[in-house]
PDB file of C-alpha atoms in Angstrom:
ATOM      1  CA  UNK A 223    -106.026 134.769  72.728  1.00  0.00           C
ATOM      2  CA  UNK A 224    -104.872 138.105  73.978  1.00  0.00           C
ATOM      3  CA  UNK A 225    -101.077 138.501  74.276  1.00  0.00           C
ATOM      4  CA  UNK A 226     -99.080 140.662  76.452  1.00  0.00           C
ATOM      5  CA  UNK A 227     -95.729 142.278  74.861  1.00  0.00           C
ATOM      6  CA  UNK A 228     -93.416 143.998  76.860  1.00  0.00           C
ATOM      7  CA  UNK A 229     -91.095 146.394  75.335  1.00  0.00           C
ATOM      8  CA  UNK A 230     -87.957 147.386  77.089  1.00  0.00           C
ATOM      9  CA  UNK A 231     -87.403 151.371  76.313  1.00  0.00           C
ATOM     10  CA  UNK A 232     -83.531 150.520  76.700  1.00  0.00           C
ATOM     11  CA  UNK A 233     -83.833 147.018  74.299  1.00  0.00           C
ATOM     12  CA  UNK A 234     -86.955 147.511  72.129  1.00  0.00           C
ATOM     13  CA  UNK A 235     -85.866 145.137  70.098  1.00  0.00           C
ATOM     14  CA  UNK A 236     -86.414 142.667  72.729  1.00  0.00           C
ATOM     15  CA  UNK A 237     -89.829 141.453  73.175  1.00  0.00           C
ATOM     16  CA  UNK A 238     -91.283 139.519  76.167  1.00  0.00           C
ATOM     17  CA  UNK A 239     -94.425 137.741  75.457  1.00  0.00           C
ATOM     18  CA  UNK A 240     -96.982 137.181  78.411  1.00  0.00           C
ATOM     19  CA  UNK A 241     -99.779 134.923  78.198  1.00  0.00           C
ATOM     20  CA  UNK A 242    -103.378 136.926  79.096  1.00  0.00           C
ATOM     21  CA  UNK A 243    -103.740 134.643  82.018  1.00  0.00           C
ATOM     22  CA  UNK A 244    -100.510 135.471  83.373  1.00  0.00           C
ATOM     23  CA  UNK A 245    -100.495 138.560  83.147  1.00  0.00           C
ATOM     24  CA  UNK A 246    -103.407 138.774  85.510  1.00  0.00           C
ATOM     25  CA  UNK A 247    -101.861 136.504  87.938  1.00  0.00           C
ATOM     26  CA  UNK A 248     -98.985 139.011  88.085  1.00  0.00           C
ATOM     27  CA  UNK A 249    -101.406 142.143  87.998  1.00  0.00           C
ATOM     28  CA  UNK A 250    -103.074 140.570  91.505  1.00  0.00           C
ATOM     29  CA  UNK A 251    -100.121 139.856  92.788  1.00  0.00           C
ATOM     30  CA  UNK A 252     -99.100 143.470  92.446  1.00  0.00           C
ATOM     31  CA  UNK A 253    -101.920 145.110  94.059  1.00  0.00           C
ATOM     32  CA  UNK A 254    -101.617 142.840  97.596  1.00  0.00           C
ATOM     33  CA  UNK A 255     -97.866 143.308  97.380  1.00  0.00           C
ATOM     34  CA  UNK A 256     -97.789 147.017  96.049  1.00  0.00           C
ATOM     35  CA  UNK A 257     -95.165 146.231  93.324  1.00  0.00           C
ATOM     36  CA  UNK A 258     -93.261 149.153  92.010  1.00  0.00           C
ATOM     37  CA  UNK A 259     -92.254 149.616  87.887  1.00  0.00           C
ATOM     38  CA  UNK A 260     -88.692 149.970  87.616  1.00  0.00           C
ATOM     39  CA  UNK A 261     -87.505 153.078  86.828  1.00  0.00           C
ATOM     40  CA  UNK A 262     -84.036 152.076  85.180  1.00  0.00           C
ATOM     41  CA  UNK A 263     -86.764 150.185  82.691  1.00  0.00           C
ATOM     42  CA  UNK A 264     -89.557 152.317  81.241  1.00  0.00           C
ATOM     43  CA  UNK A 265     -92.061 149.840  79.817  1.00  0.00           C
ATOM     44  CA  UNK A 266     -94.901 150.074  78.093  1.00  0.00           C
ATOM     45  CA  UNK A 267     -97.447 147.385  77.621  1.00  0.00           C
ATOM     46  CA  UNK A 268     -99.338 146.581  74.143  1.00  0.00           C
ATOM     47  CA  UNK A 269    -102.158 143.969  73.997  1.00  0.00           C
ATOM     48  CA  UNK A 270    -102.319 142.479  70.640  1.00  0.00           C
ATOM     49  CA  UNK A 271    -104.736 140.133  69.123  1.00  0.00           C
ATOM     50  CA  UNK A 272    -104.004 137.708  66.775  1.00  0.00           C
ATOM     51  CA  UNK A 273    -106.771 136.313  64.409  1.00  0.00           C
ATOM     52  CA  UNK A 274    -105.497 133.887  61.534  1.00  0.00           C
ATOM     53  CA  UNK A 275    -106.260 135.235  58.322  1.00  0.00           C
ATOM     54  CA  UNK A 276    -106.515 133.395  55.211  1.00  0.00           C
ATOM     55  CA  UNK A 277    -104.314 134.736  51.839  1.00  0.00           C
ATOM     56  CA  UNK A 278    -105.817 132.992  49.071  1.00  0.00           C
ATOM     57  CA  UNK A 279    -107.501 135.202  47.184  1.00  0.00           C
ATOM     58  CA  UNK A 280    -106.369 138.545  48.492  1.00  0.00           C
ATOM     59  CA  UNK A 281    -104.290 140.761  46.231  1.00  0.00           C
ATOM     60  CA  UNK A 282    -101.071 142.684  47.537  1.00  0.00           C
ATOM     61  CA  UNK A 283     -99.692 145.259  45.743  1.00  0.00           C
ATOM     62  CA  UNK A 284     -95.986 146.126  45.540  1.00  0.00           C
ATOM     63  CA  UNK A 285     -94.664 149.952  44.436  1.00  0.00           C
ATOM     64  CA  UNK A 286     -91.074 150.329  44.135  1.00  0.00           C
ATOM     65  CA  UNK A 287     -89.178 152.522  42.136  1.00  0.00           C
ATOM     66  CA  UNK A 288     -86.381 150.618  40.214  1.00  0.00           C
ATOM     67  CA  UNK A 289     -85.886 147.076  39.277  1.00  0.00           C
ATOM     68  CA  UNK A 290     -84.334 145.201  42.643  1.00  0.00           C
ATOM     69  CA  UNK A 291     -86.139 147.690  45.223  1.00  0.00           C
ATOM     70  CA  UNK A 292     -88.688 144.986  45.817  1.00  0.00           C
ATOM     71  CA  UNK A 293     -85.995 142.890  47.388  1.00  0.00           C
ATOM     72  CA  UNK A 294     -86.330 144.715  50.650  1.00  0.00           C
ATOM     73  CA  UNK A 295     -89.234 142.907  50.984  1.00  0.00           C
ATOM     74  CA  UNK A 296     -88.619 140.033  48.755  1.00  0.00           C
ATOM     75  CA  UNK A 297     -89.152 136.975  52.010  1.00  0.00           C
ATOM     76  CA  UNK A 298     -92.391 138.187  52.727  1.00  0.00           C
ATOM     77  CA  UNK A 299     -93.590 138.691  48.493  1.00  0.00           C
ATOM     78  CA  UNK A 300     -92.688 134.799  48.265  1.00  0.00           C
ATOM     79  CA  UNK A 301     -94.012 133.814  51.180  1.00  0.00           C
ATOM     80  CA  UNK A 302     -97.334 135.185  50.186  1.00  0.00           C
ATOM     81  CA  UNK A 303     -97.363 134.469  47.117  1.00  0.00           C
ATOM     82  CA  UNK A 304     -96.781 130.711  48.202  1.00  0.00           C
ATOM     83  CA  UNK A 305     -99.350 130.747  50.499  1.00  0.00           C
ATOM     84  CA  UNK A 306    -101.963 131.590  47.529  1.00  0.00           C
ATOM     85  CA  UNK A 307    -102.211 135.553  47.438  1.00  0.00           C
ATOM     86  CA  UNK A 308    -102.043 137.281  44.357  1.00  0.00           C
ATOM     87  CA  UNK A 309     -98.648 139.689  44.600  1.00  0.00           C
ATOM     88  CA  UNK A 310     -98.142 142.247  41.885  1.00  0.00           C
ATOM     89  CA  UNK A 311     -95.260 144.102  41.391  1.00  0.00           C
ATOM     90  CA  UNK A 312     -95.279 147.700  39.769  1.00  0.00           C
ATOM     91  CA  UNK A 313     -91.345 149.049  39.136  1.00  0.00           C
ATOM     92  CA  UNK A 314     -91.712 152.945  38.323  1.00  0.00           C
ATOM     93  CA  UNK A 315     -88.594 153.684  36.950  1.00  0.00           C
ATOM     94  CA  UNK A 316     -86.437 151.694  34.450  1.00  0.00           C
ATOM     95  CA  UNK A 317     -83.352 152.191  35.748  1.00  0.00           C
ATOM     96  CA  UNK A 318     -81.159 153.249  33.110  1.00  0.00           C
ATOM     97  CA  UNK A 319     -78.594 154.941  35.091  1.00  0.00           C
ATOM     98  CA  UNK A 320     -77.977 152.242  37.301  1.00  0.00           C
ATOM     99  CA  UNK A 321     -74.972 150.790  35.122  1.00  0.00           C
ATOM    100  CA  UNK A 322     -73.733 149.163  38.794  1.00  0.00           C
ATOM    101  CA  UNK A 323     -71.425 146.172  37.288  1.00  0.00           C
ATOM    102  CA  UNK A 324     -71.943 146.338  33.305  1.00  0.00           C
ATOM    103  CA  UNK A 325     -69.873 148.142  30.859  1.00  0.00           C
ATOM    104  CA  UNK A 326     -73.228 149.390  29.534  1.00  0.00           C
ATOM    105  CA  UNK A 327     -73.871 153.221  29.536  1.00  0.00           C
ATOM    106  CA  UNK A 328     -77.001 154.268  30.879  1.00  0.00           C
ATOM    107  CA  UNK A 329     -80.073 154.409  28.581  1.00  0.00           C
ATOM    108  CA  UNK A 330     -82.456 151.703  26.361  1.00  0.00           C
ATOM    109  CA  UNK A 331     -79.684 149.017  25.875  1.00  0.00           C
ATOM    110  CA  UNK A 332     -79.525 148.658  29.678  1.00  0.00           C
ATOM    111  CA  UNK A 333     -82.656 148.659  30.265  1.00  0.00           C
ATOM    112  CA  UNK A 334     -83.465 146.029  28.543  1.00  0.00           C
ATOM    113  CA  UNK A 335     -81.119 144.056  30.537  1.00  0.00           C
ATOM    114  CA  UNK A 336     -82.771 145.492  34.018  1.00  0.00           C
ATOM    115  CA  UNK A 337     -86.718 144.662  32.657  1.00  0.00           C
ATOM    116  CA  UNK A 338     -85.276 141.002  32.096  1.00  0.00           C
ATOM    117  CA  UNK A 339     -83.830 141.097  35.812  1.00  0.00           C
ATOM    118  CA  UNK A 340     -87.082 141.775  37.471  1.00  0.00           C
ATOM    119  CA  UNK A 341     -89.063 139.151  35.285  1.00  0.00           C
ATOM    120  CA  UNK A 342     -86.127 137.093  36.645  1.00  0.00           C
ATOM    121  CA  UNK A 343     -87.034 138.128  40.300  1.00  0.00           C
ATOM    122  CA  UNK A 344     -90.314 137.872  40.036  1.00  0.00           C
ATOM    123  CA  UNK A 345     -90.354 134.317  38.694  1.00  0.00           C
ATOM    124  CA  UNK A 346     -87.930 132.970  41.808  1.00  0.00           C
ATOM    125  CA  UNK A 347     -90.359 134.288  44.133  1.00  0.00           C
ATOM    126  CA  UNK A 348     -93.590 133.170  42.572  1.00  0.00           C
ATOM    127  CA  UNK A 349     -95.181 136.162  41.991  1.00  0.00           C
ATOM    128  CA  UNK A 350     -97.023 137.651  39.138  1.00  0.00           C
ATOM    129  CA  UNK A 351     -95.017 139.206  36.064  1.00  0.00           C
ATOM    130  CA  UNK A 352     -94.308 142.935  37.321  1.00  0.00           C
ATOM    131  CA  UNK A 353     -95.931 145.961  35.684  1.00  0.00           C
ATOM    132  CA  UNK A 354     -93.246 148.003  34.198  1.00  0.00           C
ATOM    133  CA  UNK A 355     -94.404 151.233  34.085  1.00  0.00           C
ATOM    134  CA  UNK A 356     -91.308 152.491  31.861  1.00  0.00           C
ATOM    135  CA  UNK A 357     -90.433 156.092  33.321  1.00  0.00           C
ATOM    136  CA  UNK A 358     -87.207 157.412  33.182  1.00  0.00           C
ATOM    137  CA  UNK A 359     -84.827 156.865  36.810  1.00  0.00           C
ATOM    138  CA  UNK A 360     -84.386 160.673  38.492  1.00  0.00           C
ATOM    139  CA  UNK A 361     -87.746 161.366  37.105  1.00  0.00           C
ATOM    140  CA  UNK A 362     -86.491 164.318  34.983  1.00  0.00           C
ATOM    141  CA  UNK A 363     -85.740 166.095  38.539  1.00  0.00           C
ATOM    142  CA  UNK A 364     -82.519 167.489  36.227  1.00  0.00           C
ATOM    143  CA  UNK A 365     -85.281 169.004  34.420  1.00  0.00           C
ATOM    144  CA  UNK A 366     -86.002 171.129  36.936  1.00  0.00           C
ATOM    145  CA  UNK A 367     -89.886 172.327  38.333  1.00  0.00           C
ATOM    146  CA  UNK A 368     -91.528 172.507  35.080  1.00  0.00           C
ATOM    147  CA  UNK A 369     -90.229 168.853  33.963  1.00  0.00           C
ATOM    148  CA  UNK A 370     -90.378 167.272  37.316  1.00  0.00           C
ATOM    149  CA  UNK A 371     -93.600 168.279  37.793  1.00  0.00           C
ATOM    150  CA  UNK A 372     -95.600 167.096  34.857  1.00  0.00           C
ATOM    151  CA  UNK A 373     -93.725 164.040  34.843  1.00  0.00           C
ATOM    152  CA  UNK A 374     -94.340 162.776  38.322  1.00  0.00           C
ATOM    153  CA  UNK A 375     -98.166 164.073  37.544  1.00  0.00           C
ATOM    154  CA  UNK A 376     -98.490 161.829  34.880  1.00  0.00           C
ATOM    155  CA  UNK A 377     -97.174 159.035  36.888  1.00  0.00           C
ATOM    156  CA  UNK A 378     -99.505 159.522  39.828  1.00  0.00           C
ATOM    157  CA  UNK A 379    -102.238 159.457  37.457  1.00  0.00           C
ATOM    158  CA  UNK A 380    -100.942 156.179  35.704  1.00  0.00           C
ATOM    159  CA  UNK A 381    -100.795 155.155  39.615  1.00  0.00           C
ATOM    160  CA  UNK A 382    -104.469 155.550  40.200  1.00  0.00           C
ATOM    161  CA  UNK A 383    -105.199 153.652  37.299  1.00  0.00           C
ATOM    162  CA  UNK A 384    -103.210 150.742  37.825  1.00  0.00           C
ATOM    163  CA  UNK A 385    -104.829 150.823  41.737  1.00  0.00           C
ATOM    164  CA  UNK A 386    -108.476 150.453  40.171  1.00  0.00           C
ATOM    165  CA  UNK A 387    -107.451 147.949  37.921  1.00  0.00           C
ATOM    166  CA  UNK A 388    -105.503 145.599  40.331  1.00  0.00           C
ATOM    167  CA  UNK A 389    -108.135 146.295  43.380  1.00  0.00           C
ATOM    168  CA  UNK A 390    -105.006 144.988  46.221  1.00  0.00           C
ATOM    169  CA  UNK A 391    -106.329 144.264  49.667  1.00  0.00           C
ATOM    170  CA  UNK A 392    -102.646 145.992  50.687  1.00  0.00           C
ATOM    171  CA  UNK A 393    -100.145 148.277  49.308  1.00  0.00           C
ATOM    172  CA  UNK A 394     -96.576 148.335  50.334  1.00  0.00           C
ATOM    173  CA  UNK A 395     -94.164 150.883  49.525  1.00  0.00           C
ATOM    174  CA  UNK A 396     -91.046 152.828  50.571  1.00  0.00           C
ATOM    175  CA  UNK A 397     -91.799 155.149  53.632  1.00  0.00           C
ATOM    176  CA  UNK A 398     -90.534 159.076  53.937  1.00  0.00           C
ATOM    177  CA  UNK A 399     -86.834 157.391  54.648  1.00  0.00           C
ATOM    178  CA  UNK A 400     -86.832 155.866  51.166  1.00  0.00           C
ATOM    179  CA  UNK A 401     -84.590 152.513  52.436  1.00  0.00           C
ATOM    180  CA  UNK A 402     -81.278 154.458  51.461  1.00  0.00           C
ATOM    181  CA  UNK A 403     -82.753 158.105  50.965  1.00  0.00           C
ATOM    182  CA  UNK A 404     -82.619 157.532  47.680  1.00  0.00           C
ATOM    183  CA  UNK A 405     -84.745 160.885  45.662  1.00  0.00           C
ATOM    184  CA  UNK A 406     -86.833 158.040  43.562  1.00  0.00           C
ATOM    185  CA  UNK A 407     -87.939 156.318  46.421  1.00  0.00           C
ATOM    186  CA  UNK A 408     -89.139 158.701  48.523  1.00  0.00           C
ATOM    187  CA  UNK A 409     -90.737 160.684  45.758  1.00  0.00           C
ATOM    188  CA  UNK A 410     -92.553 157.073  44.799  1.00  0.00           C
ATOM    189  CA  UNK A 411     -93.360 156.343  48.201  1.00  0.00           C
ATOM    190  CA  UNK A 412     -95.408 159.600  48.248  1.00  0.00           C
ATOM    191  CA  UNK A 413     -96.630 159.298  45.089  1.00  0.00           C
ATOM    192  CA  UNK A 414     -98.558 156.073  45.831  1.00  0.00           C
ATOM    193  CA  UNK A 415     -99.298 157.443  49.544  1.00  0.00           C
ATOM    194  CA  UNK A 416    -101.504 160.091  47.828  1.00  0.00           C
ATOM    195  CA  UNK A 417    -102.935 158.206  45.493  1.00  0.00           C
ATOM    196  CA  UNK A 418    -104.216 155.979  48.604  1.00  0.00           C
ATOM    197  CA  UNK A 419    -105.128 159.251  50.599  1.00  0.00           C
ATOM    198  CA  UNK A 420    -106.801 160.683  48.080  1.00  0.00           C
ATOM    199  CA  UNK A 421    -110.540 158.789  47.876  1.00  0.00           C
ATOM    200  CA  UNK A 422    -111.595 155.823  49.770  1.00  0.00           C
ATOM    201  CA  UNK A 423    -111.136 152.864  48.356  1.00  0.00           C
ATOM    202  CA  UNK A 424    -114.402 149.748  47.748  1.00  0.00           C
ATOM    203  CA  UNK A 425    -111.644 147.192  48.299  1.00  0.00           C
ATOM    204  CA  UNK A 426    -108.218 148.624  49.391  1.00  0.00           C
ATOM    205  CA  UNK A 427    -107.587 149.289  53.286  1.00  0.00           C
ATOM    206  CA  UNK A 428    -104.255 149.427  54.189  1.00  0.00           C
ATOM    207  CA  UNK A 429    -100.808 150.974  53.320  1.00  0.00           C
ATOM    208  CA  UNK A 430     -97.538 149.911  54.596  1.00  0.00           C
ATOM    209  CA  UNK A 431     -94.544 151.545  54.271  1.00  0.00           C
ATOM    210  CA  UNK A 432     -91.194 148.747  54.055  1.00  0.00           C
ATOM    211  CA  UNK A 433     -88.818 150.211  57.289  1.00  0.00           C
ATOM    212  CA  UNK A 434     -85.372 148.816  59.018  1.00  0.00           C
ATOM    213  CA  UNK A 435     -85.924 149.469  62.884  1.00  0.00           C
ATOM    214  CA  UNK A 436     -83.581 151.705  64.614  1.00  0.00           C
ATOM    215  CA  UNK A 437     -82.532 148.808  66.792  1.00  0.00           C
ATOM    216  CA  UNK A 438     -80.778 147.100  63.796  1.00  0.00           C
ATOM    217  CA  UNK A 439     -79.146 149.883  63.057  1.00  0.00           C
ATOM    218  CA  UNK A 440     -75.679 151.015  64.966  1.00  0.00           C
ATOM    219  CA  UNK A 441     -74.684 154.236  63.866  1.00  0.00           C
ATOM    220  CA  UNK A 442     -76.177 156.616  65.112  1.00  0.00           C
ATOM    221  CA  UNK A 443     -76.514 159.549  62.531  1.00  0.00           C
ATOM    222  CA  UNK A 444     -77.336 156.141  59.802  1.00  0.00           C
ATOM    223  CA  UNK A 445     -80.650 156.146  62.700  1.00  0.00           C
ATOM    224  CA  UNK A 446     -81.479 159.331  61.973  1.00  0.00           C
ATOM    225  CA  UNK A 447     -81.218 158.799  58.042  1.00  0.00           C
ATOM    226  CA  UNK A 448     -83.316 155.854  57.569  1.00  0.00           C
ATOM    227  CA  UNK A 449     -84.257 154.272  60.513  1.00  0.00           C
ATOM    228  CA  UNK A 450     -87.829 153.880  62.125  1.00  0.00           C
ATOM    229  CA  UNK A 451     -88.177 153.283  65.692  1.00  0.00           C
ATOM    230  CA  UNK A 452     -89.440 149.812  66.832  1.00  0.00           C
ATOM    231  CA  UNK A 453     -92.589 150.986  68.206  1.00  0.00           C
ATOM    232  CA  UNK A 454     -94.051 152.126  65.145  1.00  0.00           C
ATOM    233  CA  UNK A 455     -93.413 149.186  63.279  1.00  0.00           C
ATOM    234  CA  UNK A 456     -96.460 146.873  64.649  1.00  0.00           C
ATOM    235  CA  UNK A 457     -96.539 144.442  61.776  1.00  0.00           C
ATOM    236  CA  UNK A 458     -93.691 142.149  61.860  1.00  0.00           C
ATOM    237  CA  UNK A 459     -94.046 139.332  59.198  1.00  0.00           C
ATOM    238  CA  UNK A 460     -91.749 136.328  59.648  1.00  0.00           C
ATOM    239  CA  UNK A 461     -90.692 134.363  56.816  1.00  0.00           C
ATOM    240  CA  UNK A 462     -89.525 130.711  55.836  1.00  0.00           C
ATOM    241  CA  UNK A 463     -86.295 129.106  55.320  1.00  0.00           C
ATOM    242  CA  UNK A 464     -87.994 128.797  51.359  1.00  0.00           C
ATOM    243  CA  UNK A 465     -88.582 132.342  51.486  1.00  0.00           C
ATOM    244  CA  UNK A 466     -85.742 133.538  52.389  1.00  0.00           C
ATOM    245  CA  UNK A 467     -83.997 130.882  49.903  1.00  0.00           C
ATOM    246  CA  UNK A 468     -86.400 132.193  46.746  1.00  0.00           C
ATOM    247  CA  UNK A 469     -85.507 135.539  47.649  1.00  0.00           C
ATOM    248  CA  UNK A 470     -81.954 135.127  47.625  1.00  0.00           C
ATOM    249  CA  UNK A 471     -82.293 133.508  44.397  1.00  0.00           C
ATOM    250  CA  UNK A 472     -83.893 136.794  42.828  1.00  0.00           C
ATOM    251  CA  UNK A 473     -81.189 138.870  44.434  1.00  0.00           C
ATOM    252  CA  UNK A 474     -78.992 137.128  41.762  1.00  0.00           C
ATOM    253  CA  UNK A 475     -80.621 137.585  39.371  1.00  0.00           C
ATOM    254  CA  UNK A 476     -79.707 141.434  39.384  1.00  0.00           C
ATOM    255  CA  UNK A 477     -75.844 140.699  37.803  1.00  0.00           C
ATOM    256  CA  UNK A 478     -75.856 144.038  36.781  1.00  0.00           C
ATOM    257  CA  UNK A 479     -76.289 145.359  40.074  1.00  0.00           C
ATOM    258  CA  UNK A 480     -74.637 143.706  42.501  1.00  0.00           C
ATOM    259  CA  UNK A 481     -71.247 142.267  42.717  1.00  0.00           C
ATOM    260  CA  UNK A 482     -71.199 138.508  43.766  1.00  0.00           C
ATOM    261  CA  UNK A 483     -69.251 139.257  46.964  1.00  0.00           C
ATOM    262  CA  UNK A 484     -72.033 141.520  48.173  1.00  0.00           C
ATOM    263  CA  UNK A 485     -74.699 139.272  47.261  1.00  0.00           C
ATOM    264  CA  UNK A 486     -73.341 136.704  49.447  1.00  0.00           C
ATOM    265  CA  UNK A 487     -72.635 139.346  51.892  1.00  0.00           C
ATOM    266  CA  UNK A 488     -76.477 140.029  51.868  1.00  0.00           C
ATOM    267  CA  UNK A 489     -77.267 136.564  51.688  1.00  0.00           C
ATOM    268  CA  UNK A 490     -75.630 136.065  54.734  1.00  0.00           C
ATOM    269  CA  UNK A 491     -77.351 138.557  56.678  1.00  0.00           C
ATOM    270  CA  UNK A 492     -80.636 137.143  55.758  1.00  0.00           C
ATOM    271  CA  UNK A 493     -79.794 133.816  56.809  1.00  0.00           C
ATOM    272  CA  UNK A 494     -78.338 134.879  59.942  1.00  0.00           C
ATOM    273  CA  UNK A 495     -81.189 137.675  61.300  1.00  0.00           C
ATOM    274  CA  UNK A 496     -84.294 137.205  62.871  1.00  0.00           C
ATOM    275  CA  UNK A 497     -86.281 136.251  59.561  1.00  0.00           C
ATOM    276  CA  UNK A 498     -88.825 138.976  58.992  1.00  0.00           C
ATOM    277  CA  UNK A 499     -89.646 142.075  57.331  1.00  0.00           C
ATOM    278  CA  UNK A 500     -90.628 144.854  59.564  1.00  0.00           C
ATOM    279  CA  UNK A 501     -93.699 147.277  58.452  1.00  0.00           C
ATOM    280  CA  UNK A 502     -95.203 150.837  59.552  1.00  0.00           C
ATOM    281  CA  UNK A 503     -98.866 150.837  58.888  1.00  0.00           C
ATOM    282  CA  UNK A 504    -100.912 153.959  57.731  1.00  0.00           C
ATOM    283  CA  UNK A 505    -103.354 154.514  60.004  1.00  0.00           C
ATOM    284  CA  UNK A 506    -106.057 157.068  59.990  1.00  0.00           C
ATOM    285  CA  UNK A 507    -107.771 158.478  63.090  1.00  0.00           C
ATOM    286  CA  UNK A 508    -111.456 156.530  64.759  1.00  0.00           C
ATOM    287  CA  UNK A 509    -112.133 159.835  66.273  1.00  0.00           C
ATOM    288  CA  UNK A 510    -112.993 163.318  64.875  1.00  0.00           C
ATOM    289  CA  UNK A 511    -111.585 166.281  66.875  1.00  0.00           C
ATOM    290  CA  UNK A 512    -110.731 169.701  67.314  1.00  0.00           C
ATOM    291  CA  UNK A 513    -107.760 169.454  69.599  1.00  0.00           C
ATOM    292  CA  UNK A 514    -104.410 168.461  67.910  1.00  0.00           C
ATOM    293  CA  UNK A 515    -103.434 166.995  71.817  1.00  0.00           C
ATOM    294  CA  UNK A 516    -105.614 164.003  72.239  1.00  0.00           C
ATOM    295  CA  UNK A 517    -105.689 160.251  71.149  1.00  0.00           C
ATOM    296  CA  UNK A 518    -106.054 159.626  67.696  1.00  0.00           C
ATOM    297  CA  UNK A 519    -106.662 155.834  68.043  1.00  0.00           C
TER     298      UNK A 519
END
């Protein structure tokens, strides 16, 4: 069944869904009675189609940079993992210098403590022990070109491997905002992009890049920052009341990162938003050109 959504410029964030068959009824109705858009309200029509897919069997793979990134998508990890798909984790860094709440210094002691954290996570959302690929957090950026560079080499290559070997149906990562900006998760989030740009893949078809839409977002210069506008996001995955729950559970697991007030603070704002993780989908063009002003889709 096609479906109608209507997207208010002014309220994108509020969706109005009309059934095919109505929306004919109305588009008739217009022509014999010459009804006029509103220009207060710019809207724009999309026609989706929604075909149920089955997840058993399909692989999704996860590429964040530290131990805890993963809960920005942590609802929609359990729920697929529940539902019978095979969801890997990869964690980049090991986040020794994010001491947070221990009286640890940064380096091996703490993380050891973060590595058991994210087996921690993993297990309350039922989904596969994460790959820890080890590398240091800041990605020897301090270093400056000639250590930064080699390093972050090495890593895309270990990237590419790990890809081959997992063969995911999906990849999900941070997008050029990075969540918070953070310099490790953008420079991950491209990482991976490239490694998915860079051949075409037997098995692996789409990358998604983890966003908060502008319209959840108040300030205005915090838009800017790490916002994505709601149009792009086009794959909206709601979530269960377990979900949620199994999620929350991982968050505290991460005592060394997160005070128990702000855990409960996050909690909270699961429990009381609309229950679903918004993503931006890499798409590549169906048409050649040599025009950069046309259509790409």
């Amino acid at each position: 069944m096609i479906q109608i959504l209507k997207i208010d410029a002014k309220k994108p964030h509020q969706l109005t869904v009309i059934s095919s068959s109505s929306y004919f009824l109305l588009l008739i109705g217009c022509i014999f009675i010459s009804c006029q858009p509103d220009k207060k309200t710019e809207q724009k029509e999309i026609a989706r189609v929604e075909t149920p897919v089955s997840v058993k069997g399909k692989v999704i793979m996860a590429v964040f940079a530290h131990p805890d990134d993963e809960l920005y998508i942590g609802p929609l990890m359990a729920k697929y993992a529940r539902e019978g798909a095979k969801v890997q984790l990869v964690t980049v860094t090991d986040g020794r210098y994010g001491t947070g709440q221990t009286d640890l210094k940064p380096g091996d002691e703490l993380t050891v403590l973060r590595n058991e954290e994210v087996n921690c996570a993993a297990m309350n959302m039922g989904i596969e022990k994460p790959i820890w690929m080890g590398y240091h957090d800041q990605l020897k950026l301090k270093d400056g070109f000639f250590g930064h560079v080699p390093y972050i080499q090495e890593i895309m290559l270990k990237l590419d491997s790990l890809v081959t070997e997992i063969e995911p149906d999906v990849i999900i990562t941070w997008g050029p905002d990075g969540g918070s900006n953070h310099m490790d998760h953008r420079i991950v989030g491209a990482s991976i992009t490239q490694i998915f740009l860079s051949k075409i893949w037997d098995k692996t078809k789409t990358l998604y890049y983890v966003a908060t839409p502008s319209s959840h977002i108040d300030e205005e210069d915090k838009k800017v920052l790490r916002g994505v506008a709601d149009p792009y996001l086009t794959t909206q995955v709601a979530y269960s009341e377990e979900d949620r729950e199994n999620a929350i559970k991982a968050m505290h697991c991460y005592k060394s990162q997160f005070a128990l007030d702000l855990m409960e603070s996050r909690a909270d704002r699961w429990r009381n938003g609309d229950q679903k993780v918004y993503l931006r989908p890499l798409v590549k063009s169906t048409k050649l050109s040599e025009n950069i002003f046309f259509d790409p889709i």
